[in-house]
Amino acid sequence: MDFQFIGQEIYRLIENLYPICRSITGDGFRTSMRILKDQIPLELHEVPSGTQVFDWVVPQEWNIRDAYVMNSRGEKVIDFQKSNLHILNYSVPFQGKVKLAELKEHLFSIPEYKDWIPYRTSYYKANWGFCLSQKDLDCLEDEEYDVFIDSTLEDGHLTYGEYLLEGELEDEFLISCHSCHPSLCNDNLSGMSLATYLAKYLSTQKLRYSYRFLFIPGTIGSITWLCLNEDSASKVKHGLVVACVGDPGNMHYKKTRHGNAEIDRAVAHVLEHSGDGYEIMEFSPYGYDERQYSSPGFNLAVGNLSRTPHGRFPEYHTSADNLDFVKAESLADSFSKYLEIINVIENNKKYLNTNPKGEPQLGKRGLYSLMGGRKDASHFEMALLWVLNLSDGKHSLLDIAERSGTPFSSIHEAAKALRDCGLLIEC
Ligand SMILES: [Zn+2]
């Protein structure tokens, strides 16, 4: 597979989504879902404002057309049209003259990074505000400003996108990504775009598990989905929350609440054999939507696989998380690792050695000649012997890969060769 090309495609999709002002509700979110719909047959759901979802209520829908702060010379000193991060996300409509001291109560900046615009939200408290660089803030003169925010916050809907790719089993693998951030690339867009290309690729494959892709607003989206799918959520046997997969940092995996679920072991195995640096972190009830999937009433085996985790890179939630910060090569690498993990889960079956008394004679079955010309003959031979020895109906291929210290792909290849000559049958 041409991962380099896929990395570039994922990057291109990020470029298309980047200019849109998304939020947890509203037309920016819908427009983004329509762009994804050009790639995969996404189903869009609209949940009315005011819908009770467990302990939460679906909020009013927010839309914005324009916003600025203008000085007495008629210059827009803060302009939403230049960056959608300038508006405090979910700002209520406002129009009026405001003195600098009062305006400052509604301004947000980052003193440590003078050129960057922060990303701030006020979803659940009615407020208005602007975000700007510290440099621009320092330039504001003590005068009266015209503040204009052309937004609406009214009853409407919460939108989310869902795509179920049916496999042989009803058991599901959940891929979930928050899709509610405006122009931010690593946090949000990298996850949305990688998930889209995973779905697109998997739709061409014969699958054992069914794959459910969710493109949802953070927190309220996963809570809404869980509430609307309370009875069927237990079909999810494995899951990954995708976010921050485009920066050049090492992979980081946050384990599921279970701590030793099949997905935890599959991710650890793939990262261990990748040859690249990585870190595995224990579960904690903070982070992305894995928090909701892991709430005790659901306890789904959903982990979070990122490169540099949220909050651990200075560009996080600032205008510096932009198109320069994410790289096609990093996206390609993340994509290939996600695919490898899925490959482990798809093929992690248990087999029975049909000739368990003494080792079967491999030569007469052509398995020696199979090994003959190979550079890694002894490696493959060892994989055959491990699979034969541990295929007693109790050990899965991942068990065997872990115990033998052999990459899953080699163990899987050995199992295929043994099955083809009748030495293994699937349990
Ligand atoms: Zn975020």
CSV table of C-alpha atoms and ligand atoms in Angstrom, one decimal:
chain,number,residue,atom,x,y,z
A,1,MET,CA,0.0,0.0,0.0
A,2,ASP,CA,1.2,3.5,-0.8
A,3,PHE,CA,1.2,5.0,2.6
A,4,GLN,CA,2.9,8.2,1.4
A,5,PHE,CA,0.1,8.8,-1.0
A,6,ILE,CA,-2.5,8.2,1.7
A,7,GLY,CA,-0.7,10.6,4.0
A,8,GLN,CA,-0.9,13.3,1.4
A,9,GLU,CA,-4.7,12.5,0.8
A,10,ILE,CA,-5.4,12.8,4.5
A,11,TYR,CA,-3.5,16.1,4.6
A,12,ARG,CA,-5.5,17.4,1.6
A,13,LEU,CA,-8.7,16.6,3.5
A,14,ILE,CA,-7.4,18.6,6.5
A,15,GLU,CA,-6.7,21.5,4.2
A,16,ASN,CA,-10.3,21.4,2.9
A,17,LEU,CA,-11.8,21.3,6.4
A,18,TYR,CA,-9.4,23.9,7.9
A,19,PRO,CA,-11.1,27.2,7.0
A,20,ILE,CA,-14.6,26.1,8.4
A,21,CYS,CA,-15.7,27.5,11.8
A,22,ARG,CA,-17.0,24.4,13.6
A,23,SER,CA,-18.5,24.2,17.0
A,24,ILE,CA,-20.4,21.6,19.0
A,25,THR,CA,-23.5,22.5,16.9
A,26,GLY,CA,-24.3,24.5,13.9
A,27,ASP,CA,-23.7,24.8,10.2
A,28,GLY,CA,-19.9,24.6,10.4
A,29,PHE,CA,-20.3,21.1,11.8
A,30,ARG,CA,-22.8,20.2,9.1
A,31,THR,CA,-20.7,21.6,6.2
A,32,SER,CA,-17.7,19.5,7.5
A,33,MET,CA,-19.8,16.4,7.6
A,34,ARG,CA,-20.9,17.0,4.0
A,35,ILE,CA,-17.3,17.2,3.0
A,36,LEU,CA,-16.6,13.9,4.6
A,37,LYS,CA,-19.7,12.5,2.9
A,38,ASP,CA,-17.9,13.0,-0.4
A,39,GLN,CA,-15.5,10.3,0.8
A,40,ILE,CA,-17.6,7.9,2.8
A,41,PRO,CA,-21.4,7.2,3.0
A,42,LEU,CA,-21.8,9.1,6.3
A,43,GLU,CA,-25.3,9.2,7.9
A,44,LEU,CA,-26.1,12.5,9.5
A,45,HIS,CA,-28.2,12.6,12.6
A,46,GLU,CA,-29.9,15.7,13.9
A,47,VAL,CA,-30.8,15.7,17.6
A,48,PRO,CA,-33.1,18.6,18.7
A,49,SER,CA,-32.0,21.2,21.3
A,50,GLY,CA,-33.4,20.5,24.7
A,51,THR,CA,-33.2,16.7,24.3
A,52,GLN,CA,-32.3,15.1,27.6
A,53,VAL,CA,-29.3,12.9,27.3
A,54,PHE,CA,-28.6,11.2,30.6
A,55,ASP,CA,-27.5,14.1,32.9
A,56,TRP,CA,-27.1,16.5,30.1
A,57,VAL,CA,-29.3,18.5,27.8
A,58,VAL,CA,-28.6,19.0,24.0
A,59,PRO,CA,-27.8,22.8,23.9
A,60,GLN,CA,-29.1,25.4,21.6
A,61,GLU,CA,-27.6,25.6,18.2
A,62,TRP,CA,-24.9,28.2,17.6
A,63,ASN,CA,-24.2,29.9,14.2
A,64,ILE,CA,-22.0,32.8,13.4
A,65,ARG,CA,-21.6,34.9,10.3
A,66,ASP,CA,-19.4,37.8,11.3
A,67,ALA,CA,-17.7,39.4,14.3
A,68,TYR,CA,-15.2,42.2,14.9
A,69,VAL,CA,-13.9,44.9,17.2
A,70,MET,CA,-13.4,48.3,15.6
A,71,ASN,CA,-11.5,51.3,16.9
A,72,SER,CA,-12.4,54.9,16.5
A,73,ARG,CA,-10.6,55.2,13.2
A,74,GLY,CA,-12.8,52.5,11.7
A,75,GLU,CA,-10.1,49.9,11.7
A,76,LYS,CA,-11.1,46.3,12.6
A,77,VAL,CA,-8.5,45.5,15.3
A,78,ILE,CA,-10.0,42.0,15.8
A,79,ASP,CA,-11.6,40.4,12.8
A,80,PHE,CA,-13.4,37.0,12.7
A,81,GLN,CA,-13.0,37.0,8.9
A,82,LYS,CA,-9.2,36.7,9.3
A,83,SER,CA,-9.3,33.8,11.7
A,84,ASN,CA,-12.3,32.0,13.2
A,85,LEU,CA,-10.3,31.5,16.4
A,86,HIS,CA,-10.8,35.2,17.1
A,87,ILE,CA,-14.3,34.6,18.3
A,88,LEU,CA,-15.0,33.0,21.7
A,89,ASN,CA,-16.7,29.9,20.4
A,90,TYR,CA,-20.4,30.0,21.3
A,91,SER,CA,-20.4,33.8,21.8
A,92,VAL,CA,-23.9,35.2,22.2
A,93,PRO,CA,-24.8,38.0,19.8
A,94,PHE,CA,-23.7,41.4,20.9
A,95,GLN,CA,-23.5,44.9,19.5
A,96,GLY,CA,-22.4,48.0,21.3
A,97,LYS,CA,-19.7,50.5,22.3
A,98,VAL,CA,-17.3,49.3,24.9
A,99,LYS,CA,-14.4,51.0,26.7
A,100,LEU,CA,-11.1,49.2,26.7
A,101,ALA,CA,-11.2,48.3,30.4
A,102,GLU,CA,-14.6,46.5,29.9
A,103,LEU,CA,-13.6,45.0,26.6
A,104,LYS,CA,-10.5,43.4,28.3
A,105,GLU,CA,-12.8,41.4,30.5
A,106,HIS,CA,-13.9,39.7,27.2
A,107,LEU,CA,-10.5,39.2,25.7
A,108,PHE,CA,-8.3,36.1,25.8
A,109,SER,CA,-4.6,35.9,24.9
A,110,ILE,CA,-1.5,33.8,25.7
A,111,PRO,CA,1.2,35.9,27.3
A,112,GLU,CA,3.9,33.2,26.8
A,113,TYR,CA,3.4,33.0,23.0
A,114,LYS,CA,2.9,36.5,21.9
A,115,ASP,CA,1.9,35.7,18.2
A,116,TRP,CA,-0.5,33.0,18.8
A,117,ILE,CA,-4.3,33.3,19.1
A,118,PRO,CA,-5.8,31.0,21.8
A,119,TYR,CA,-8.9,28.8,21.2
A,120,ARG,CA,-11.5,29.3,23.9
A,121,THR,CA,-15.1,28.2,24.2
A,122,SER,CA,-18.1,29.1,26.4
A,123,TYR,CA,-20.6,26.4,25.6
A,124,TYR,CA,-22.6,26.2,28.8
A,125,LYS,CA,-22.4,29.8,30.1
A,126,ALA,CA,-23.8,32.6,28.0
A,127,ASN,CA,-21.0,35.0,27.3
A,128,TRP,CA,-19.3,36.9,24.5
A,129,GLY,CA,-15.6,37.4,23.8
A,130,PHE,CA,-12.7,37.5,21.5
A,131,CYS,CA,-9.4,35.7,21.4
A,132,LEU,CA,-6.3,37.5,20.0
A,133,SER,CA,-2.5,37.4,20.2
A,134,GLN,CA,-0.8,39.1,23.1
A,135,LYS,CA,1.0,41.3,20.6
A,136,ASP,CA,-2.4,42.6,19.2
A,137,LEU,CA,-3.7,43.0,22.7
A,138,ASP,CA,-0.7,45.1,23.8
A,139,CYS,CA,-1.4,47.5,20.8
A,140,LEU,CA,-5.0,48.3,21.9
A,141,GLU,CA,-5.3,52.0,22.9
A,142,ASP,CA,-7.4,53.2,25.7
A,143,GLU,CA,-10.5,54.3,23.9
A,144,GLU,CA,-14.0,53.2,23.0
A,145,TYR,CA,-14.5,50.3,20.6
A,146,ASP,CA,-17.4,49.2,18.4
A,147,VAL,CA,-18.1,45.5,19.2
A,148,PHE,CA,-20.2,43.5,16.7
A,149,ILE,CA,-21.0,39.8,17.0
A,150,ASP,CA,-23.5,38.5,14.4
A,151,SER,CA,-24.2,35.1,15.9
A,152,THR,CA,-27.3,33.2,16.8
A,153,LEU,CA,-27.9,30.9,19.7
A,154,GLU,CA,-31.3,29.4,19.4
A,155,ASP,CA,-33.3,26.1,19.4
A,156,GLY,CA,-32.0,23.9,16.6
A,157,HIS,CA,-30.1,20.6,16.5
A,158,LEU,CA,-26.9,18.9,17.4
A,159,THR,CA,-25.5,17.1,14.4
A,160,TYR,CA,-23.3,14.1,14.2
A,161,GLY,CA,-22.0,11.8,11.5
A,162,GLU,CA,-22.1,8.0,11.7
A,163,TYR,CA,-21.0,5.2,9.4
A,164,LEU,CA,-21.4,1.5,10.1
A,165,LEU,CA,-19.4,-0.7,8.0
A,166,GLU,CA,-20.8,-4.2,8.4
A,167,GLY,CA,-18.5,-7.2,8.8
A,168,GLU,CA,-19.2,-10.9,9.4
A,169,LEU,CA,-19.9,-10.3,13.1
A,170,GLU,CA,-22.3,-8.0,14.8
A,171,ASP,CA,-19.5,-7.3,17.3
A,172,GLU,CA,-18.1,-3.8,16.6
A,173,PHE,CA,-14.9,-1.9,16.5
A,174,LEU,CA,-15.6,1.7,17.3
A,175,ILE,CA,-13.5,4.5,15.8
A,176,SER,CA,-14.6,7.9,17.3
A,177,CYS,CA,-13.3,11.4,16.8
A,178,HIS,CA,-14.4,14.8,18.0
A,179,SER,CA,-15.2,17.1,15.1
A,180,CYS,CA,-16.2,20.3,16.9
A,181,HIS,CA,-13.0,22.4,16.8
A,182,PRO,CA,-12.7,25.3,14.3
A,183,SER,CA,-9.4,25.9,12.5
A,184,LEU,CA,-7.2,23.5,14.5
A,185,CYS,CA,-5.3,20.8,12.6
A,186,ASN,CA,-3.8,18.3,15.0
A,187,ASP,CA,-6.4,18.4,17.7
A,188,ASN,CA,-9.6,17.6,15.7
A,189,LEU,CA,-8.9,17.7,12.0
A,190,SER,CA,-6.1,15.1,11.9
A,191,GLY,CA,-8.5,12.6,13.7
A,192,MET,CA,-11.5,13.4,11.5
A,193,SER,CA,-9.4,13.0,8.3
A,194,LEU,CA,-7.5,9.9,9.4
A,195,ALA,CA,-10.8,8.2,10.5
A,196,THR,CA,-12.4,9.0,7.1
A,197,TYR,CA,-9.5,7.4,5.2
A,198,LEU,CA,-9.6,4.4,7.5
A,199,ALA,CA,-13.3,4.0,6.8
A,200,LYS,CA,-12.7,4.4,3.1
A,201,TYR,CA,-9.9,1.8,3.0
A,202,LEU,CA,-11.7,-0.7,5.2
A,203,SER,CA,-14.9,-0.5,3.1
A,204,THR,CA,-12.8,-2.2,0.3
A,205,GLN,CA,-11.8,-5.1,2.6
A,206,LYS,CA,-13.5,-8.3,3.8
A,207,LEU,CA,-14.0,-7.7,7.5
A,208,ARG,CA,-14.7,-9.9,10.5
A,209,TYR,CA,-15.8,-7.2,12.8
A,210,SER,CA,-18.3,-4.4,12.0
A,211,TYR,CA,-16.7,-1.0,12.2
A,212,ARG,CA,-18.6,2.0,13.5
A,213,PHE,CA,-17.2,5.5,12.8
A,214,LEU,CA,-18.5,8.4,14.8
A,215,PHE,CA,-17.8,12.0,14.0
A,216,ILE,CA,-19.2,13.8,17.0
A,217,PRO,CA,-18.9,17.0,19.0
A,218,GLY,CA,-16.7,16.3,22.0
A,219,THR,CA,-18.4,15.2,25.3
A,220,ILE,CA,-22.0,16.1,24.5
A,221,GLY,CA,-21.7,14.1,21.2
A,222,SER,CA,-20.5,10.9,22.8
A,223,ILE,CA,-23.0,11.2,25.6
A,224,THR,CA,-25.8,11.8,23.1
A,225,TRP,CA,-24.8,8.8,21.0
A,226,LEU,CA,-24.6,6.6,24.1
A,227,CYS,CA,-28.0,7.7,25.2
A,228,LEU,CA,-29.6,7.1,21.8
A,229,ASN,CA,-27.9,3.7,21.5
A,230,GLU,CA,-28.0,2.6,25.1
A,231,ASP,CA,-29.2,-0.9,24.4
A,232,SER,CA,-26.8,-1.7,21.5
A,233,ALA,CA,-23.6,0.0,22.7
A,234,SER,CA,-22.4,-3.2,24.3
A,235,LYS,CA,-21.8,-4.5,20.7
A,236,VAL,CA,-18.6,-2.4,20.9
A,237,LYS,CA,-15.9,-4.9,21.8
A,238,HIS,CA,-12.9,-2.7,20.8
A,239,GLY,CA,-12.5,1.0,20.2
A,240,LEU,CA,-10.1,3.8,19.6
A,241,VAL,CA,-10.6,7.5,20.0
A,242,VAL,CA,-8.6,9.2,17.2
A,243,ALA,CA,-7.1,12.6,17.8
A,244,CYS,CA,-3.8,14.4,17.5
A,245,VAL,CA,-2.4,12.0,14.9
A,246,GLY,CA,-0.6,14.5,12.6
A,247,ASP,CA,2.2,16.0,14.6
A,248,PRO,CA,5.8,14.6,14.3
A,249,GLY,CA,5.9,13.3,17.9
A,250,ASN,CA,6.0,9.7,19.1
A,251,MET,CA,2.8,7.7,19.4
A,252,HIS,CA,1.1,7.7,22.8
A,253,TYR,CA,-1.6,5.2,23.8
A,254,LYS,CA,-3.9,5.7,26.7
A,255,LYS,CA,-5.3,2.3,27.8
A,256,THR,CA,-8.9,1.4,28.2
A,257,ARG,CA,-10.5,1.4,31.7
A,258,HIS,CA,-10.1,-2.4,31.6
A,259,GLY,CA,-6.4,-2.0,31.3
A,260,ASN,CA,-5.7,-5.3,29.6
A,261,ALA,CA,-8.4,-5.5,27.0
A,262,GLU,CA,-7.6,-7.1,23.6
A,263,ILE,CA,-7.3,-3.6,22.1
A,264,ASP,CA,-4.8,-2.6,24.8
A,265,ARG,CA,-2.7,-5.6,24.0
A,266,ALA,CA,-3.0,-5.2,20.2
A,267,VAL,CA,-1.9,-1.5,20.4
A,268,ALA,CA,1.0,-2.3,22.8
A,269,HIS,CA,2.1,-5.1,20.5
A,270,VAL,CA,2.1,-3.1,17.3
A,271,LEU,CA,3.9,-0.1,19.0
A,272,GLU,CA,6.5,-2.4,20.6
A,273,HIS,CA,7.4,-4.0,17.2
A,274,SER,CA,7.2,-0.8,15.3
A,275,GLY,CA,10.8,0.2,15.9
A,276,ASP,CA,9.7,3.7,16.8
A,277,GLY,CA,9.6,5.4,20.1
A,278,TYR,CA,6.2,5.3,21.9
A,279,GLU,CA,4.6,5.6,25.3
A,280,ILE,CA,1.8,3.7,26.9
A,281,MET,CA,-0.2,5.5,29.6
A,282,GLU,CA,-2.7,4.1,32.1
A,283,PHE,CA,-6.3,4.9,31.9
A,284,SER,CA,-7.5,8.1,33.5
A,285,PRO,CA,-11.0,9.6,33.5
A,286,TYR,CA,-9.8,12.8,31.7
A,287,GLY,CA,-9.1,13.4,28.0
A,288,TYR,CA,-11.4,12.9,25.0
A,289,ASP,CA,-14.6,10.9,24.5
A,290,GLU,CA,-13.0,7.7,25.8
A,291,ARG,CA,-14.1,9.2,29.2
A,292,GLN,CA,-17.8,8.8,28.2
A,293,TYR,CA,-17.4,5.3,26.6
A,294,SER,CA,-15.6,4.3,29.7
A,295,SER,CA,-18.2,5.6,32.2
A,296,PRO,CA,-19.1,2.7,34.6
A,297,GLY,CA,-22.6,2.3,33.1
A,298,PHE,CA,-21.0,1.4,29.8
A,299,ASN,CA,-17.4,0.4,30.5
A,300,LEU,CA,-16.6,-0.1,26.8
A,301,ALA,CA,-13.0,-1.1,25.9
A,302,VAL,CA,-12.1,2.1,24.2
A,303,GLY,CA,-8.6,3.6,24.3
A,304,ASN,CA,-7.1,6.7,22.8
A,305,LEU,CA,-4.3,6.5,20.3
A,306,SER,CA,-2.5,9.8,19.5
A,307,ARG,CA,0.9,11.0,18.7
A,308,THR,CA,1.6,13.9,21.1
A,309,PRO,CA,-1.3,13.8,23.5
A,310,HIS,CA,-3.6,16.9,24.1
A,311,GLY,CA,-2.2,19.5,26.3
A,312,ARG,CA,1.4,18.2,25.9
A,313,PHE,CA,2.4,20.4,22.9
A,314,PRO,CA,2.5,24.2,23.2
A,315,GLU,CA,0.6,24.6,19.9
A,316,TYR,CA,-2.4,22.8,21.5
A,317,HIS,CA,-5.6,24.9,21.4
A,318,THR,CA,-3.9,27.8,19.6
A,319,SER,CA,-3.6,29.2,16.1
A,320,ALA,CA,-0.2,27.5,15.9
A,321,ASP,CA,-2.0,24.1,15.6
A,322,ASN,CA,-2.2,24.9,11.9
A,323,LEU,CA,-1.4,23.4,8.5
A,324,ASP,CA,2.3,23.7,9.1
A,325,PHE,CA,2.1,21.8,12.4
A,326,VAL,CA,0.7,18.6,10.9
A,327,LYS,CA,2.7,16.6,8.4
A,328,ALA,CA,1.7,14.2,5.6
A,329,GLU,CA,4.4,11.8,6.7
A,330,SER,CA,3.2,11.7,10.3
A,331,LEU,CA,-0.4,11.1,9.1
A,332,ALA,CA,0.8,8.3,6.9
A,333,ASP,CA,2.7,6.7,9.8
A,334,SER,CA,-0.4,7.0,12.1
A,335,PHE,CA,-2.6,5.5,9.4
A,336,SER,CA,-0.3,2.5,8.9
A,337,LYS,CA,-0.2,1.9,12.7
A,338,TYR,CA,-4.0,2.1,13.0
A,339,LEU,CA,-4.3,-0.3,10.2
A,340,GLU,CA,-1.8,-2.7,11.7
A,341,ILE,CA,-3.7,-2.7,15.0
A,342,ILE,CA,-7.0,-3.4,13.2
A,343,ASN,CA,-5.2,-6.2,11.4
A,344,VAL,CA,-4.2,-7.8,14.7
A,345,ILE,CA,-7.8,-7.5,16.0
A,346,GLU,CA,-9.3,-8.9,12.8
A,347,ASN,CA,-7.0,-11.9,12.7
A,348,ASN,CA,-6.6,-12.7,16.4
A,349,LYS,CA,-8.2,-16.1,16.4
A,350,LYS,CA,-7.6,-19.4,18.2
A,351,TYR,CA,-6.6,-22.5,16.4
A,352,LEU,CA,-6.2,-26.2,17.2
A,353,ASN,CA,-3.1,-28.2,16.1
A,354,THR,CA,-4.5,-31.3,14.3
A,355,ASN,CA,-1.3,-33.2,15.0
A,356,PRO,CA,-0.6,-32.4,18.6
A,357,LYS,CA,1.3,-35.7,19.5
A,358,GLY,CA,4.9,-34.9,18.6
A,359,GLU,CA,5.8,-32.3,16.1
A,360,PRO,CA,4.3,-32.8,12.7
A,361,GLN,CA,6.8,-33.4,9.9
A,362,LEU,CA,7.0,-30.1,8.2
A,363,GLY,CA,9.3,-31.2,5.3
A,364,LYS,CA,6.8,-33.5,3.7
A,365,ARG,CA,4.2,-30.8,3.7
A,366,GLY,CA,6.4,-28.4,1.8
A,367,LEU,CA,6.9,-26.0,4.7
A,368,TYR,CA,10.7,-26.5,4.6
A,369,SER,CA,10.9,-25.5,1.0
A,370,LEU,CA,8.8,-22.5,1.9
A,371,MET,CA,11.5,-21.6,4.4
A,372,GLY,CA,14.4,-22.6,2.1
A,373,GLY,CA,15.1,-19.5,0.2
A,374,ARG,CA,13.9,-17.1,2.8
A,375,LYS,CA,16.3,-14.6,4.4
A,376,ASP,CA,14.4,-15.0,7.6
A,377,ALA,CA,14.0,-18.7,7.4
A,378,SER,CA,14.8,-19.4,11.0
A,379,HIS,CA,12.5,-16.6,12.1
A,380,PHE,CA,9.6,-18.1,10.1
A,381,GLU,CA,10.5,-21.6,11.3
A,382,MET,CA,10.3,-20.4,14.9
A,383,ALA,CA,6.9,-18.8,14.2
A,384,LEU,CA,5.6,-22.2,12.8
A,385,LEU,CA,6.9,-24.0,15.9
A,386,TRP,CA,5.3,-21.5,18.3
A,387,VAL,CA,2.0,-21.6,16.5
A,388,LEU,CA,2.0,-25.4,16.5
A,389,ASN,CA,3.0,-25.7,20.1
A,390,LEU,CA,0.5,-23.2,21.5
A,391,SER,CA,-2.5,-23.9,19.2
A,392,ASP,CA,-4.3,-26.0,21.8
A,393,GLY,CA,-7.5,-24.1,21.5
A,394,LYS,CA,-6.7,-21.9,24.5
A,395,HIS,CA,-4.2,-19.5,23.0
A,396,SER,CA,-5.0,-16.8,20.5
A,397,LEU,CA,-2.5,-15.7,17.8
A,398,LEU,CA,-1.9,-12.6,19.9
A,399,ASP,CA,-1.1,-14.7,23.0
A,400,ILE,CA,1.4,-16.6,20.8
A,401,ALA,CA,2.9,-13.4,19.4
A,402,GLU,CA,3.3,-12.0,22.9
A,403,ARG,CA,4.8,-15.1,24.4
A,404,SER,CA,7.2,-15.7,21.6
A,405,GLY,CA,8.2,-12.1,21.2
A,406,THR,CA,7.4,-12.4,17.5
A,407,PRO,CA,5.6,-9.7,15.5
A,408,PHE,CA,1.9,-10.7,15.0
A,409,SER,CA,2.2,-10.5,11.2
A,410,SER,CA,4.8,-13.4,11.3
A,411,ILE,CA,2.7,-15.4,13.6
A,412,HIS,CA,-0.4,-14.8,11.4
A,413,GLU,CA,1.6,-15.8,8.3
A,414,ALA,CA,2.8,-19.0,10.0
A,415,ALA,CA,-0.8,-19.8,11.0
A,416,LYS,CA,-2.0,-19.3,7.4
A,417,ALA,CA,0.7,-21.7,6.1
A,418,LEU,CA,-0.2,-24.3,8.7
A,419,ARG,CA,-3.9,-24.0,8.1
A,420,ASP,CA,-3.4,-24.3,4.3
A,421,CYS,CA,-1.7,-27.8,4.8
A,422,GLY,CA,-4.3,-29.0,7.3
A,423,LEU,CA,-2.2,-28.8,10.4
A,424,LEU,CA,-4.4,-26.1,12.0
A,425,ILE,CA,-8.1,-25.7,12.2
A,426,GLU,CA,-9.9,-22.6,13.5
A,427,CYS,CA,-11.6,-23.1,16.9
B,1,ZN,ZN,-9.4,20.1,21.9
